[in-house]
């Protein structure tokens, strides 16, 4: 029996490990990106395409949700943005002959990297029940078949409509409208695995689930925390903003179990001075925190602020005027146990006191965060505690200060704004009802984890994925794969081949679609779409490249044609929406607050910024009408003797489940992905050497065996007790039922594992 999961890359022979780097970006960044771009699309196409990234008349970079500044450089892209573009604009193609050559089970044996390298999907494909091959199918027949399966369901709630975060506002709005007109709120999305914890914590405390800062605020801040985030790899353009913030006088505190290169030093490839020399030291202070120690850290800071006799340590005026719950919060925090704090954080009291000095010296504070905070069991309480921290000194609702959850997918925030949500607000449904004249379902739908449970238990039978790679992005791979395989039909709207096409339902469809970089021409002429970045700015995106194949449809076309085939009532006007996306934007302008006059404002240079009551007016639209201070219990996550806490992270050469290459340059890894980073003191205690081969075995209450085989141990300066390895290879270790309180996000950053010598 093979000990190795089939979908993984094996390259122990070629794997090279060297010292991690101390700085990010700069020349190797750009040359690495250009090399991959040339390989994928040739020199001329590379030049034409990369010049259009994030320009005013160009397309929005599919790399991440970090906003573009006003003063765009000629080449406003970063190494990893360029890789994302090259991956889509590749000249490689998958044809019907490819599918004739490869059975579905053959594809299921291939690695994520191999699947992605095959090129763009070019025509709709169907795998019939019982067949081992995908075969070409005309679009009309594909829609008829999907519509027939949907309408044959006993209840609309037996269908799941997943969305990943690259889908445009226009496609997302049409898609949720279709799901609700069909009769379900089963609209899980990648957000459920991503920033759901941020949305939950922020909605409850400040009344809106989005960040409260704009780029200009970063440049005005005195102190910026970057917590649980690796911007050098995942949001490289943020480094330029941090560099500028520093120049304007901000101090930066990085909080992370790993000394990530991008947080330490930065070389700006877009300025000559950034190419030579040592670059800018980015973090003024680095707190090497234990995994899941952040609630303890911020609660300790809050306690010290409450106890401080420094004048203005706490902003009493702001607290009285704008917050609710101070007494209970104060009583709770003053009872905080310092031993718990030191154990949970792994920091010393002196280190925390030094941060307090930074805080007391700063009028305006911003806290930025990403997956290091959102994917733990107590993520929502952790983020609520950060809100407490900012509220104590009035740091929400004034320039230069606020909360800054840094989103991942380039339009994940916009998709939620457009109604991709399993728990829609009644006001949103009322507005849909008024605009379209049907009664949408009111009962909440399934999120990602519940959708897997529903498929596993036979309560859901049809799965439609609008982008993404559901099978590979989700936890507990074995359970999830069985769940998808048990469906009557799985259908994926995709640009590239991935494992979700290979781990398919009885019948399966591949619906190939246009990407961001490509021209979208409909009956009324060329179309553009729009997206919302991480700071609530909405702008247009226009593709210019010739589509990868003449047989691709836009996501909007796919939704509208499917809706026409599946829904009896012609009243919604799907044809008109497909013909001219202005029609969709007109609907949005009447349904979604903040989008009034959408069609005019989206055509203005740079687009427009959505309203945000706490940021704009210091108004907090919560249940109490004020910003809520909250009581968050600190429960120290204790790991049994001989076990480690494992976090699953991204390498520098991947985009979620898309593996661009096998290197992780900044962490010193070359030509391999099956590595586990462990602190030297833990290796000594476990009696393991650097270079040893181990299996990762996860331990969870249900006692089930979850094993990821054959990882090379890398001795690495991670916080003691805290290991790291790459996902998706380690998703098999994340138990489906191990999720965050309230947000139900899988706990991908805190999994208890033991390392067993590989047999
Ligand atoms: N090139 C590239 N860009 C991307 C992506 C990609 O895969 N590749 N993905 C996109 C998406 S969807 C997202 S959501 C973002 C993700 O962006 P990140 O959140 O930066 O991604 P991760 O690799 O998950 O890194 C998590 C970071 O948090 C730290 N961390 C983990 N646990 C803890 C903790 O308990 N406390 C603290 N303080 N730190 C912790 C880790 O050491 C690591 O530095 O990036 C987006 N951009
Ligand atoms: N263990 C662990 N698991 C995690 C995470 C983690 O940190 N650890 N992170 C989680 C996070 S933050 C996220 S956001 C999810 C990501 O989950 P997903 O968004 O589902 O996964 P992606 O890998 O981003 O999806 C890649 C696929 O999207 C398709 N695609 C690309 N561009 C387009 C487009 O323009 N249109 C359409 N229709 N399809 C397109 C391609 O076919 C490609 O194969 O993973 C989550 N899973
Ligand atoms: Mo994400």
mmCIF file of C-alpha atoms in Angstrom, residues 198 201-202 205-206 208-214 217-218 225 365-369 383-391 395-398 400-407 534-535 612 614-615 620:
data_model
loop_
_atom_site.group_PDB
_atom_site.id
_atom_site.type_symbol
_atom_site.label_atom_id
_atom_site.label_comp_id
_atom_site.label_asym_id
_atom_site.label_seq_id
_atom_site.Cartn_x
_atom_site.Cartn_y
_atom_site.Cartn_z
ATOM 1 C CA UNK A 198 -13.286 38.691 11.390
ATOM 2 C CA UNK A 201 -16.336 39.612 15.591
ATOM 3 C CA UNK A 202 -16.552 42.984 13.860
ATOM 4 C CA UNK A 205 -18.655 44.818 18.191
ATOM 5 C CA UNK A 206 -18.618 47.706 15.728
ATOM 6 C CA UNK A 208 -20.141 46.150 10.325
ATOM 7 C CA UNK A 209 -18.064 43.129 9.357
ATOM 8 C CA UNK A 210 -15.449 45.026 7.376
ATOM 9 C CA UNK A 211 -12.219 46.841 8.104
ATOM 10 C CA UNK A 212 -12.353 50.514 9.073
ATOM 11 C CA UNK A 213 -9.153 51.866 7.531
ATOM 12 C CA UNK A 214 -8.215 53.249 4.127
ATOM 13 C CA UNK A 217 -4.937 55.917 7.394
ATOM 14 C CA UNK A 218 -1.885 53.665 7.249
ATOM 15 C CA UNK A 225 0.441 45.920 14.370
ATOM 16 C CA UNK A 365 -3.045 52.735 16.163
ATOM 17 C CA UNK A 366 -4.001 50.256 13.434
ATOM 18 C CA UNK A 367 -4.141 46.494 13.824
ATOM 19 C CA UNK A 368 -3.803 44.446 10.598
ATOM 20 C CA UNK A 369 -4.369 40.700 10.561
ATOM 21 C CA UNK A 383 -10.572 39.506 17.310
ATOM 22 C CA UNK A 384 -13.152 40.910 19.727
ATOM 23 C CA UNK A 385 -10.317 41.438 22.229
ATOM 24 C CA UNK A 386 -8.399 43.380 19.575
ATOM 25 C CA UNK A 387 -11.463 45.562 19.123
ATOM 26 C CA UNK A 388 -11.497 46.104 22.911
ATOM 27 C CA UNK A 389 -7.844 47.115 22.672
ATOM 28 C CA UNK A 390 -8.517 49.696 19.982
ATOM 29 C CA UNK A 391 -11.672 51.032 21.621
ATOM 30 C CA UNK A 395 -8.764 54.061 17.946
ATOM 31 C CA UNK A 396 -11.820 53.380 15.807
ATOM 32 C CA UNK A 397 -13.490 56.083 13.771
ATOM 33 C CA UNK A 398 -10.696 58.577 13.448
ATOM 34 C CA UNK A 400 -4.850 57.002 11.156
ATOM 35 C CA UNK A 401 -6.481 54.361 13.350
ATOM 36 C CA UNK A 402 -8.691 51.299 13.158
ATOM 37 C CA UNK A 403 -9.198 47.631 12.348
ATOM 38 C CA UNK A 404 -7.632 46.227 9.183
ATOM 39 C CA UNK A 405 -8.485 42.598 8.389
ATOM 40 C CA UNK A 406 -6.500 41.975 5.200
ATOM 41 C CA UNK A 407 -8.624 39.866 2.867
ATOM 42 C CA UNK A 534 -10.145 44.867 1.299
ATOM 43 C CA UNK A 535 -10.794 48.524 2.180
ATOM 44 C CA UNK A 612 -18.629 52.602 6.635
ATOM 45 C CA UNK A 614 -17.848 53.635 12.288
ATOM 46 C CA UNK A 615 -15.106 55.004 10.030
ATOM 47 C CA UNK A 620 -21.846 51.984 15.445
#
